[in-house]
Short mmCIF file of C-alpha atoms (C1' of nucleotides) in Angstrom, two decimals:
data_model
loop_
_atom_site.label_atom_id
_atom_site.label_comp_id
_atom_site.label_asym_id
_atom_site.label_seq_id
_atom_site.Cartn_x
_atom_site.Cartn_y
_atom_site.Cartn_z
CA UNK F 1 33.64 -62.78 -99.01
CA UNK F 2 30.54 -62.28 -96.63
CA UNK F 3 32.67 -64.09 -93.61
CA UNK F 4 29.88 -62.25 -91.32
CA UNK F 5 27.02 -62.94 -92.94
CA UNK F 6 24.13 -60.64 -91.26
CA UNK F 7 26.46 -57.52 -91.14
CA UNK F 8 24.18 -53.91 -90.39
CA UNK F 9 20.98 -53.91 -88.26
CA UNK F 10 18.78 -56.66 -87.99
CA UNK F 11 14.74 -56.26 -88.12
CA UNK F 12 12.91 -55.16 -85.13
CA UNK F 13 11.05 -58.58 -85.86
CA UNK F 14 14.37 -60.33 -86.23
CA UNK F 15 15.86 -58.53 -82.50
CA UNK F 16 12.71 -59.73 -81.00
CA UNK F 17 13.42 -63.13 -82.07
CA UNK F 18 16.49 -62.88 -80.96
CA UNK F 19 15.73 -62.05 -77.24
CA UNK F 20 12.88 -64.22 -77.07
CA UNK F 21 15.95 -67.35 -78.21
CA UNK F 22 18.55 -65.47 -75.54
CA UNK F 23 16.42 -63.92 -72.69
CA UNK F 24 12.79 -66.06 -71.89
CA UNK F 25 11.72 -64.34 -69.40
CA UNK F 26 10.99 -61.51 -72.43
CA UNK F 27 6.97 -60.08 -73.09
CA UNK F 28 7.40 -59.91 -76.93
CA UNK F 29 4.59 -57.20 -76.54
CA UNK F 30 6.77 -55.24 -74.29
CA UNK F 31 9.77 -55.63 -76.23
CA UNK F 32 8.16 -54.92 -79.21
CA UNK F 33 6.82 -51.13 -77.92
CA UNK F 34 10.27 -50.35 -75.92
CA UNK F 35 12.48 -51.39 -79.03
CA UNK F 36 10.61 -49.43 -82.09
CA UNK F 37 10.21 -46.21 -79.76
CA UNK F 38 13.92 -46.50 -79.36
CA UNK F 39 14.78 -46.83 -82.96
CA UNK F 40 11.75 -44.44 -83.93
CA UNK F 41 13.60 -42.03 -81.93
CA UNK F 42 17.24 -42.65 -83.18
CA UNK F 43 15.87 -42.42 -86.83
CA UNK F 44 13.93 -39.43 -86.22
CA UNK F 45 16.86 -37.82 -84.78
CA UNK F 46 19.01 -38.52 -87.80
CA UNK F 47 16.20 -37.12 -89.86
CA UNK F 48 16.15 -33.39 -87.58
CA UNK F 49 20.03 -33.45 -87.88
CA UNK F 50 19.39 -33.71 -91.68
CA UNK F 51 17.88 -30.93 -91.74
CA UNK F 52 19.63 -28.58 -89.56
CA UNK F 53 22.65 -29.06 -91.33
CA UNK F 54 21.26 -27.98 -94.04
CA UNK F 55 20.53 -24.83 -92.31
CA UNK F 56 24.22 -25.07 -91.46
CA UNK F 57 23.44 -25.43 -87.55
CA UNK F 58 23.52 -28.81 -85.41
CA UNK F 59 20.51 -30.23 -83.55
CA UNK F 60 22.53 -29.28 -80.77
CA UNK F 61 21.78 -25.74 -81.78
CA UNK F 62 18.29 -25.93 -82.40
CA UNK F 63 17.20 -26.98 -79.34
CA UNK F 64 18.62 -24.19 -77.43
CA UNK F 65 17.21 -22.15 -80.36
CA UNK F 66 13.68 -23.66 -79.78
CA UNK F 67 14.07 -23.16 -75.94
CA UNK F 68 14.62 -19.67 -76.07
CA UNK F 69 11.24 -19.43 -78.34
CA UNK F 70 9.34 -21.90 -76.26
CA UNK F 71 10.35 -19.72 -73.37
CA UNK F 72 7.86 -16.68 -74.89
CA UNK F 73 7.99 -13.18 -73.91
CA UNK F 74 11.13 -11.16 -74.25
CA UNK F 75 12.94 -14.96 -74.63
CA UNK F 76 15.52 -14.51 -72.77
CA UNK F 77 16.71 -17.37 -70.24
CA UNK F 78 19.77 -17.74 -67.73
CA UNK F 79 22.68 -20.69 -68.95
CA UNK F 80 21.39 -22.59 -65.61
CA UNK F 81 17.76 -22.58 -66.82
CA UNK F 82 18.42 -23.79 -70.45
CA UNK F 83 20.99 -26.35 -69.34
CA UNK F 84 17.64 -27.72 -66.60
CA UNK F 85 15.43 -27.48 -69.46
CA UNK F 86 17.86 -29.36 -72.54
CA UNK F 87 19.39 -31.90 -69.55
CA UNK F 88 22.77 -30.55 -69.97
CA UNK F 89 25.42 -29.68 -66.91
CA UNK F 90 25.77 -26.20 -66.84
CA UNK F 91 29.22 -27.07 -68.31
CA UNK F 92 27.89 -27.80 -71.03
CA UNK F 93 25.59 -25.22 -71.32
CA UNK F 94 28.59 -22.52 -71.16
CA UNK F 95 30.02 -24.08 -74.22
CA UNK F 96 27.51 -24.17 -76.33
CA UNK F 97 26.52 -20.54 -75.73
CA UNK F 98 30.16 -19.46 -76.56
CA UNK F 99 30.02 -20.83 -79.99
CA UNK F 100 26.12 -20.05 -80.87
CA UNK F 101 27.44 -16.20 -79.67
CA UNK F 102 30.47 -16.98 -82.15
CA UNK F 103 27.93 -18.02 -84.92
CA UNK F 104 25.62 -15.03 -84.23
CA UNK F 105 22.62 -17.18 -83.50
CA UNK F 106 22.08 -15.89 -79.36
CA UNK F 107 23.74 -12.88 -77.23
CA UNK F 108 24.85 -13.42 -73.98
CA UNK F 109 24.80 -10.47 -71.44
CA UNK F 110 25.01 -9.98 -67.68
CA UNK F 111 22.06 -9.36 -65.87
CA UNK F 112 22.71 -5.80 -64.77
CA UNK F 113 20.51 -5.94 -61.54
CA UNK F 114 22.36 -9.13 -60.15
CA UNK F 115 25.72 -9.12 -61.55
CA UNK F 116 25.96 -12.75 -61.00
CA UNK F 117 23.38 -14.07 -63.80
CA UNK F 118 24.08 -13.78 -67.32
CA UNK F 119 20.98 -13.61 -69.76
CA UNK F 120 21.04 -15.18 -72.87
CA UNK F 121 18.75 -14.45 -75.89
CA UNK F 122 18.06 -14.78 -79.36
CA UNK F 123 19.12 -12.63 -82.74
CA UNK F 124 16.98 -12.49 -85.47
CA UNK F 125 18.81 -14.86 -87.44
CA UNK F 126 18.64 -17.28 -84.62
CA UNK F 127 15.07 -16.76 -84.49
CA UNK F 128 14.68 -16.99 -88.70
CA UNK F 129 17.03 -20.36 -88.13
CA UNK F 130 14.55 -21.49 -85.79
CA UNK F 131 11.23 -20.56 -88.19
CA UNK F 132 13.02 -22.54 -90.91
CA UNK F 133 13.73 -25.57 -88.76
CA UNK F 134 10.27 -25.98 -87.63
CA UNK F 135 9.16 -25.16 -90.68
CA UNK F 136 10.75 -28.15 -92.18
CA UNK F 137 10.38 -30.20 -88.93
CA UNK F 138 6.66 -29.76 -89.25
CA UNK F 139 6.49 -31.51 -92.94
CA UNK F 140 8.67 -34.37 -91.88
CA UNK F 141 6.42 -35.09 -88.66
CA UNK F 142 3.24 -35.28 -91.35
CA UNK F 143 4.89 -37.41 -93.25
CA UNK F 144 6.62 -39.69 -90.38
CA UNK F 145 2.26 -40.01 -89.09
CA UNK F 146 1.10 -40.20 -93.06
CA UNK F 147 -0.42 -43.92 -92.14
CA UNK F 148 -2.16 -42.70 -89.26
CA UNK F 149 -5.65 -41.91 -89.16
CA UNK F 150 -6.75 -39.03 -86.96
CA UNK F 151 -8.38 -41.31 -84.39
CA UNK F 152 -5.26 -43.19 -84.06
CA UNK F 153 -3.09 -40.30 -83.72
CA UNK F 154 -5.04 -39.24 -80.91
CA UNK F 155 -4.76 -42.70 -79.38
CA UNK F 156 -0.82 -42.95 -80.05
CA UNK F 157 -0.67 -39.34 -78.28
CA UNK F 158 -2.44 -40.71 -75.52
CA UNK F 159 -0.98 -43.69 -74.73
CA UNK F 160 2.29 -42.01 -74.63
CA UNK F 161 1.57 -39.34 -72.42
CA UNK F 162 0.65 -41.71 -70.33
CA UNK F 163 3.82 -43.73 -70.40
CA UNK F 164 5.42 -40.31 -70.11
CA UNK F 165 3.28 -39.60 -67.16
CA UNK F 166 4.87 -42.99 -65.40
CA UNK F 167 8.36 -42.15 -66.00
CA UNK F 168 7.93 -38.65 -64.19
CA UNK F 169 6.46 -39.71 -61.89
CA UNK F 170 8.98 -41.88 -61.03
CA UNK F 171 11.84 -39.25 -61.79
CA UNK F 172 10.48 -36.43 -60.64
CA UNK F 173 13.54 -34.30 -62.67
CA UNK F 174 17.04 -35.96 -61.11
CA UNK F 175 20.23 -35.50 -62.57
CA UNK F 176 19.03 -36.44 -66.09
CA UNK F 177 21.49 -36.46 -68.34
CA UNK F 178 21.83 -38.32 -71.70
CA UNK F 179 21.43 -37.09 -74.97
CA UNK F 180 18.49 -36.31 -76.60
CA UNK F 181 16.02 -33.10 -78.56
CA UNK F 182 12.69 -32.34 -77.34
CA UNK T 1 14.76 -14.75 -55.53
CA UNK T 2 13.12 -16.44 -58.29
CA UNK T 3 14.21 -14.03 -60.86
CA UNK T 4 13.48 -16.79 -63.51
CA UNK T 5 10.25 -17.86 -62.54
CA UNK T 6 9.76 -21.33 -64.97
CA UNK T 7 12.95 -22.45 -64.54
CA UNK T 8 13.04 -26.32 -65.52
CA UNK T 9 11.43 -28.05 -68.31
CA UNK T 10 8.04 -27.52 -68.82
CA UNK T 11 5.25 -29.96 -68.98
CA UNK T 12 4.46 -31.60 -72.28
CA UNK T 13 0.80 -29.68 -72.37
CA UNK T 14 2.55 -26.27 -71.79
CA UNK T 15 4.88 -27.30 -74.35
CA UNK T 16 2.68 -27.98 -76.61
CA UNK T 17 0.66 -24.67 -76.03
CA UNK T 18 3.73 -22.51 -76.25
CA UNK T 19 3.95 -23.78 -79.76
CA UNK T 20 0.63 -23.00 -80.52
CA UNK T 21 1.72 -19.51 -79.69
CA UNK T 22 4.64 -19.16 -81.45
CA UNK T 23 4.05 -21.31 -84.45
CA UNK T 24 0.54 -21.63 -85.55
CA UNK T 25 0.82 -23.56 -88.83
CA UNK T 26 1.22 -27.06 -86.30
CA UNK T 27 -0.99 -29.52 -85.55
CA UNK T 28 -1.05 -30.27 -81.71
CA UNK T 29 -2.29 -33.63 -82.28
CA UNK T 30 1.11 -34.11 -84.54
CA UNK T 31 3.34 -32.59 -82.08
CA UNK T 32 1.81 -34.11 -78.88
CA UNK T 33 3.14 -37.70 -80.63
CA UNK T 34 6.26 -36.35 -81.22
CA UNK T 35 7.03 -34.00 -78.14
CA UNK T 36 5.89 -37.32 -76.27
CA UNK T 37 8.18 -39.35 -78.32
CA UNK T 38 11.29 -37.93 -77.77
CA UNK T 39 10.78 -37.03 -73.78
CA UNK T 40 9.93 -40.82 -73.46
CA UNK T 41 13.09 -41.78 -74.64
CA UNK T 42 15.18 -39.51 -72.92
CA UNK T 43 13.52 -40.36 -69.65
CA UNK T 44 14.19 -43.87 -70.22
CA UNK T 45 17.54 -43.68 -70.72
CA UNK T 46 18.05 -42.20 -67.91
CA UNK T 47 16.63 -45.00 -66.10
CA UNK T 48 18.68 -47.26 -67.91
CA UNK T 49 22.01 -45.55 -67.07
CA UNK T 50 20.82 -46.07 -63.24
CA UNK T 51 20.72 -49.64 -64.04
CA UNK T 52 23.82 -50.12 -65.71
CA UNK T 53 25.63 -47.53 -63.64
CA UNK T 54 24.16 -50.02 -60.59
CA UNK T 55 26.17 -53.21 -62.72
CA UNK T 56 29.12 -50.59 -62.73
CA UNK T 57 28.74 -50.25 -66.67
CA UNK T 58 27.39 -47.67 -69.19
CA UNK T 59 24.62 -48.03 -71.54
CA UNK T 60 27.17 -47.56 -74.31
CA UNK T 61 29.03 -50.66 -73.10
CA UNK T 62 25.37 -52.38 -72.61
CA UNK T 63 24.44 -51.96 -76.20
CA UNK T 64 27.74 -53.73 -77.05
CA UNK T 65 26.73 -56.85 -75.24
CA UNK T 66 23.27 -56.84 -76.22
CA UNK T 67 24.54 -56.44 -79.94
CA UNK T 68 26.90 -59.74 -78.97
CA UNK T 69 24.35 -62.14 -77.53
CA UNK T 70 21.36 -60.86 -79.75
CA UNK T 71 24.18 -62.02 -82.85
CA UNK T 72 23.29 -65.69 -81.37
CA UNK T 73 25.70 -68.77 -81.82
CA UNK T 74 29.25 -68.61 -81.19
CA UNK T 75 28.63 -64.60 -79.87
CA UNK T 76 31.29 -62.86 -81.74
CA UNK T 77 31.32 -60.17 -84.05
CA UNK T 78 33.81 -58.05 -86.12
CA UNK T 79 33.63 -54.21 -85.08
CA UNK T 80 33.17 -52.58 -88.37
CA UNK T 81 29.83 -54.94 -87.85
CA UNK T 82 29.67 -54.19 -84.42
CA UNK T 83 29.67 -50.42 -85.58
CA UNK T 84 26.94 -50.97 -88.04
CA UNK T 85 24.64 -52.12 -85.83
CA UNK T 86 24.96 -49.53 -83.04
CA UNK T 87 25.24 -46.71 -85.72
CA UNK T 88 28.66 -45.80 -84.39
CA UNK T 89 31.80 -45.11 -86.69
CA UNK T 90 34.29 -47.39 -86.48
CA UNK T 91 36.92 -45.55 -84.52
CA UNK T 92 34.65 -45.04 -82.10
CA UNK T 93 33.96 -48.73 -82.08
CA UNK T 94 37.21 -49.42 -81.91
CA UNK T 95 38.06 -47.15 -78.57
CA UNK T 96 35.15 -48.75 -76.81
CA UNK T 97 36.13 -51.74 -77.19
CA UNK T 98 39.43 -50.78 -76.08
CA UNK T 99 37.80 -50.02 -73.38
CA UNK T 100 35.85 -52.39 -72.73
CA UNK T 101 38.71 -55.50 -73.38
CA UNK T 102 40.33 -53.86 -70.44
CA UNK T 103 37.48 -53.65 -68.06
CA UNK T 104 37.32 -57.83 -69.35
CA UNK T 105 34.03 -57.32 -70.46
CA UNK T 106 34.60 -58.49 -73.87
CA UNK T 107 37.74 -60.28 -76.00
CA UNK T 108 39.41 -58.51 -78.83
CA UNK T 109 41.16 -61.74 -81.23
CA UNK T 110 42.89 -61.35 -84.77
CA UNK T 111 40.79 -63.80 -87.67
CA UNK T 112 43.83 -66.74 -88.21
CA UNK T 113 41.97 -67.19 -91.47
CA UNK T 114 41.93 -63.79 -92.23
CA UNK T 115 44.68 -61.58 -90.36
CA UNK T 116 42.83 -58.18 -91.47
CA UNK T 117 40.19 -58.89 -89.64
CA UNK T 118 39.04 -58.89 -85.71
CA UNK T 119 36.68 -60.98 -83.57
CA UNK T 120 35.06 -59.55 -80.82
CA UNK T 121 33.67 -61.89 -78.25
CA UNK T 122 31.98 -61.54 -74.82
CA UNK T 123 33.05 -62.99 -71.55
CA UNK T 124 31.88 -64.73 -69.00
CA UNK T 125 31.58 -61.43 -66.86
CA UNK T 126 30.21 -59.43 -70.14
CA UNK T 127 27.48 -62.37 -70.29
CA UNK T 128 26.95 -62.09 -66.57
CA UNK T 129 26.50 -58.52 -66.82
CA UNK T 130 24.24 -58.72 -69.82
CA UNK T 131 21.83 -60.69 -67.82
CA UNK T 132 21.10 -58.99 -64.80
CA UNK T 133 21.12 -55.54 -66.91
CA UNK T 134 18.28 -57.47 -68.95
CA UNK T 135 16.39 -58.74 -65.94
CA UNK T 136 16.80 -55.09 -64.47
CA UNK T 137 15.43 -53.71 -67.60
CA UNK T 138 12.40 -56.16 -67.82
CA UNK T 139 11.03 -54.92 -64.63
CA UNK T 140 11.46 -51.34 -65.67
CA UNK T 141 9.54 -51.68 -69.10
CA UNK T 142 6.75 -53.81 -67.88
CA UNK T 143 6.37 -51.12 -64.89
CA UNK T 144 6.10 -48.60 -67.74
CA UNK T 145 3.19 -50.10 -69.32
CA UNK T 146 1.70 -50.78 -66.78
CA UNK T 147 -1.30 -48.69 -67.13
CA UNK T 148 -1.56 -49.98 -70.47
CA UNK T 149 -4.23 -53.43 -70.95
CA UNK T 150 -2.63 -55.53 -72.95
CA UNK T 151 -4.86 -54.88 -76.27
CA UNK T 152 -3.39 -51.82 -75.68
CA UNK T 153 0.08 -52.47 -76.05
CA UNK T 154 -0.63 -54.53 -78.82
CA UNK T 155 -1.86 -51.51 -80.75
CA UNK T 156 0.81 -49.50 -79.56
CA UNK T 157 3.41 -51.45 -80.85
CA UNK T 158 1.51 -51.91 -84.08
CA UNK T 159 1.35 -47.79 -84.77
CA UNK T 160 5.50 -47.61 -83.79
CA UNK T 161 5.95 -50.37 -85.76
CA UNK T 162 4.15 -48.56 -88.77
CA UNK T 163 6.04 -45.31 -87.95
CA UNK T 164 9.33 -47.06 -87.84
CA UNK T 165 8.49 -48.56 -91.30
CA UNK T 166 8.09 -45.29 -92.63
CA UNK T 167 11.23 -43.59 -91.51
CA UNK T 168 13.46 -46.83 -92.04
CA UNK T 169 11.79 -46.48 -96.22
CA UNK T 170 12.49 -43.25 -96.43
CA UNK T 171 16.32 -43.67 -94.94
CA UNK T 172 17.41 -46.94 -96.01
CA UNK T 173 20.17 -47.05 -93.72
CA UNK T 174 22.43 -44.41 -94.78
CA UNK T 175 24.72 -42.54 -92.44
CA UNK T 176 23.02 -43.23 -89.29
CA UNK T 177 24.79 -41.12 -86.81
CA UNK T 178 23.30 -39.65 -83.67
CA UNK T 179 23.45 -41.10 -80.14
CA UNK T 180 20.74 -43.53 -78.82
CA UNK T 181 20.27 -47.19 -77.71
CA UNK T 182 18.18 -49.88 -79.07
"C1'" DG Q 1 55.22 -63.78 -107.96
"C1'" DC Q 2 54.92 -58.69 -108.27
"C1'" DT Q 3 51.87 -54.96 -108.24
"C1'" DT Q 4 47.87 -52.68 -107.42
"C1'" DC Q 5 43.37 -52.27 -105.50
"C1'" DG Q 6 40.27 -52.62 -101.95
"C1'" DA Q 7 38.63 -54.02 -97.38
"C1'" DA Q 8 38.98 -53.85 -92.23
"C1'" DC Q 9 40.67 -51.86 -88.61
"C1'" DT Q 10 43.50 -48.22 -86.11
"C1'" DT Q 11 45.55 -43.71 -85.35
"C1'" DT Q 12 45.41 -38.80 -85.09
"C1'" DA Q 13 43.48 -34.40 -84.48
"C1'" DC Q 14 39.48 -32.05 -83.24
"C1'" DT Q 15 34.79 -31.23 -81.25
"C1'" DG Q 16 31.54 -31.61 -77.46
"C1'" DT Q 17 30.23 -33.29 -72.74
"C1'" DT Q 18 31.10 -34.20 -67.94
"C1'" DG Q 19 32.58 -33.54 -63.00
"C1'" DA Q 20 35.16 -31.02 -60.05
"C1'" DA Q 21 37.39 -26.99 -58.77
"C1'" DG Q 22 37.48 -22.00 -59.13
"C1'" DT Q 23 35.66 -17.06 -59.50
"C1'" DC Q 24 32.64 -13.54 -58.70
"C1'" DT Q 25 28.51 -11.55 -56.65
"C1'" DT Q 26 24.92 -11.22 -53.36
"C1'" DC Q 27 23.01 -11.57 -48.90
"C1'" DA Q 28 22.69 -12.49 -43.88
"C1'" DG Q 29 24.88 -11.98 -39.49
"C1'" DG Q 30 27.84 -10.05 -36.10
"C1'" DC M 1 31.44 -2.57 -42.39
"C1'" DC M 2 33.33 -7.07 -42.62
"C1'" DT M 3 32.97 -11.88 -42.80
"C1'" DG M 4 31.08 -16.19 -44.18
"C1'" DA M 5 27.98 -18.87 -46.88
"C1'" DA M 6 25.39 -19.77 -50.88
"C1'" DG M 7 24.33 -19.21 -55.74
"C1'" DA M 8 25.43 -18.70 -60.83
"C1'" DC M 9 28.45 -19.17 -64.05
"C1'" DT M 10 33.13 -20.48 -65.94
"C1'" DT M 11 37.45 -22.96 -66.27
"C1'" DC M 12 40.10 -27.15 -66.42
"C1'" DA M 13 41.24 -31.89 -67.09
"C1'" DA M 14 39.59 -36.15 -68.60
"C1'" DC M 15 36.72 -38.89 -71.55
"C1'" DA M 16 33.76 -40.22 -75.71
"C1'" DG M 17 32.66 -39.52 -80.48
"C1'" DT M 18 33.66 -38.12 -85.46
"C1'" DA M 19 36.24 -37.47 -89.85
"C1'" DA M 20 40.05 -38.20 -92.31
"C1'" DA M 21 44.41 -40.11 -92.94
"C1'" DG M 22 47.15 -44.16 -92.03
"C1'" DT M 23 48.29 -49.57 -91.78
"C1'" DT M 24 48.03 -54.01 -92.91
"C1'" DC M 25 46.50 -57.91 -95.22
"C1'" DG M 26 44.14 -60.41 -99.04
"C1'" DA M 27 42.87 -61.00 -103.76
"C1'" DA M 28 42.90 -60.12 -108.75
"C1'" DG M 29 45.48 -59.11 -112.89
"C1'" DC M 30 49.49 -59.44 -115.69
#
DNA sequence: GCTTCGAACTTTACTGTTGAAGTCTTCAGG
DNA sequence: CCTGAAGACTTCAACAGTAAAGTTCGAAGC
């Protein structure tokens, strides 16, 4: 029956076995760091995208929602900002705004001073969508850090900042695409 | 001109402050780990596409041949298993490799032993590719931690590591959907 | 040895993203 | 004014992914 034998996803201990048998010129260390925040990150996004759809929105959704809020003030943003700030083409951007209008979750309007630029903001169910997904968001993140101790958490936020720090440096903000929530 | 004044993304600290403001029941500590987190990984994949866009591939295609060599032995691979481990559905698994057959990165053969099944198996070219993707990476990653010592990075990975435990408890592998590499 | 069930992949229809081309508005000259 | 150029968004065609409905083959019962 089990023709393949190690069918779904191997171990992170087992992948870094495997690339240290494949690839020698490999740091395990390295590996090890670049390979769990990769899968830490594709987990955690199934986790978010869990719980949106229980609030019967995508993650898609929430991070425009969370944008707009982020944003402060009368939150209100252009398609061409949100699209810089979620790493989406403007294209993109369009779309998505047509069917979170649709859904009753942002409004869209043209800027009446410069005809050009439309502004779109936020409805109060948007916004109550938004208070619900954090609030929910917020549990999952204690829990996901449970085994952490406070001094550690402070070290983990450090050390990635300053990771996060290197790539920006490097990238100062080109065309990045690529999925991905914030 | 600048009607918008912040366009683009903000910095993580602002981030994290505009939070503060509009949603006090969060820790920052928590938040800073995860904000971090997720900007991380979408910065590096965007410097992986460079890389593989370089090789005149996608990452997509990349995780197919890492998925084929990291298998070990004879390198081959059925796509339903293929899908499994790159938490893709099988149709899309089977397009890509559609794809990919014709661009000769990979072989698509019917089992002899077992006509309901498929073998996937790399070429010579989807080998060749592999490798300098992987020594292209491996200068990347260890130029990201950089300013990490190495007791550093050895604590690092430890904390994802326990993270990643957590999360891959709590969701034992079920429907893992959601774009992302490994 | 036929029939039925189930497994493994593919096909189809639809959703969402991209890149390039197009539209509309503003602004700077002439 | 009128024209040209640039900016901000939208439209269009092509591509990638998903879900659900096929196909096809193998295996288990009768």
């Amino acid at each position: 029956m089990a023709d393949t034998p190690g069918a779904s996803e191997p171990s992170l201990d087992e992948q870094i076995a495997a690339y240290q048998r494949e690839f020698q010129d490999l740091d395990p260390q390295v590996e090890k760091v670049v390979s769990a925040l990769s899968r830490l990150n594709r987990r955690m996004n199934v986790a978010y995208g869990r719980q949106t759809a229980e609030l019967g929105i995508s993650n898609a959704e929430w991070e425009v929602l969370k944008a707009l809020v982020l944003a402060g003030a009368p939150y209100r943003l252009g398609p061409g900002d949100l699209a810089k700030r979620l790493g989406l083409t403007p294209a993109a951007m369009t779309h998505r705004i047509d069917r979170m209008v649709a859904e009753g979750l942002v409004t869209r309007e043209r800027d009446e001073s410069n005809r050009v630029r439309v502004i779109v903001g936020i409805t109060e169910e948007g916004r109550g969508k938004w208070l619900e997904a954090m609030r929910m968001a917020t549990v999952f993140e204690e829990d996901l850090l449970q085994d952490l101790s406070g001094e550690e958490r402070g070290r983990l936020g450090e050390m990635l900042t300053r990771l996060l720090r290197r790539v920006e440096d490097a990238q100062p903000d080109a065309g990045g695409r690529l999925s991905d929530l914030d």
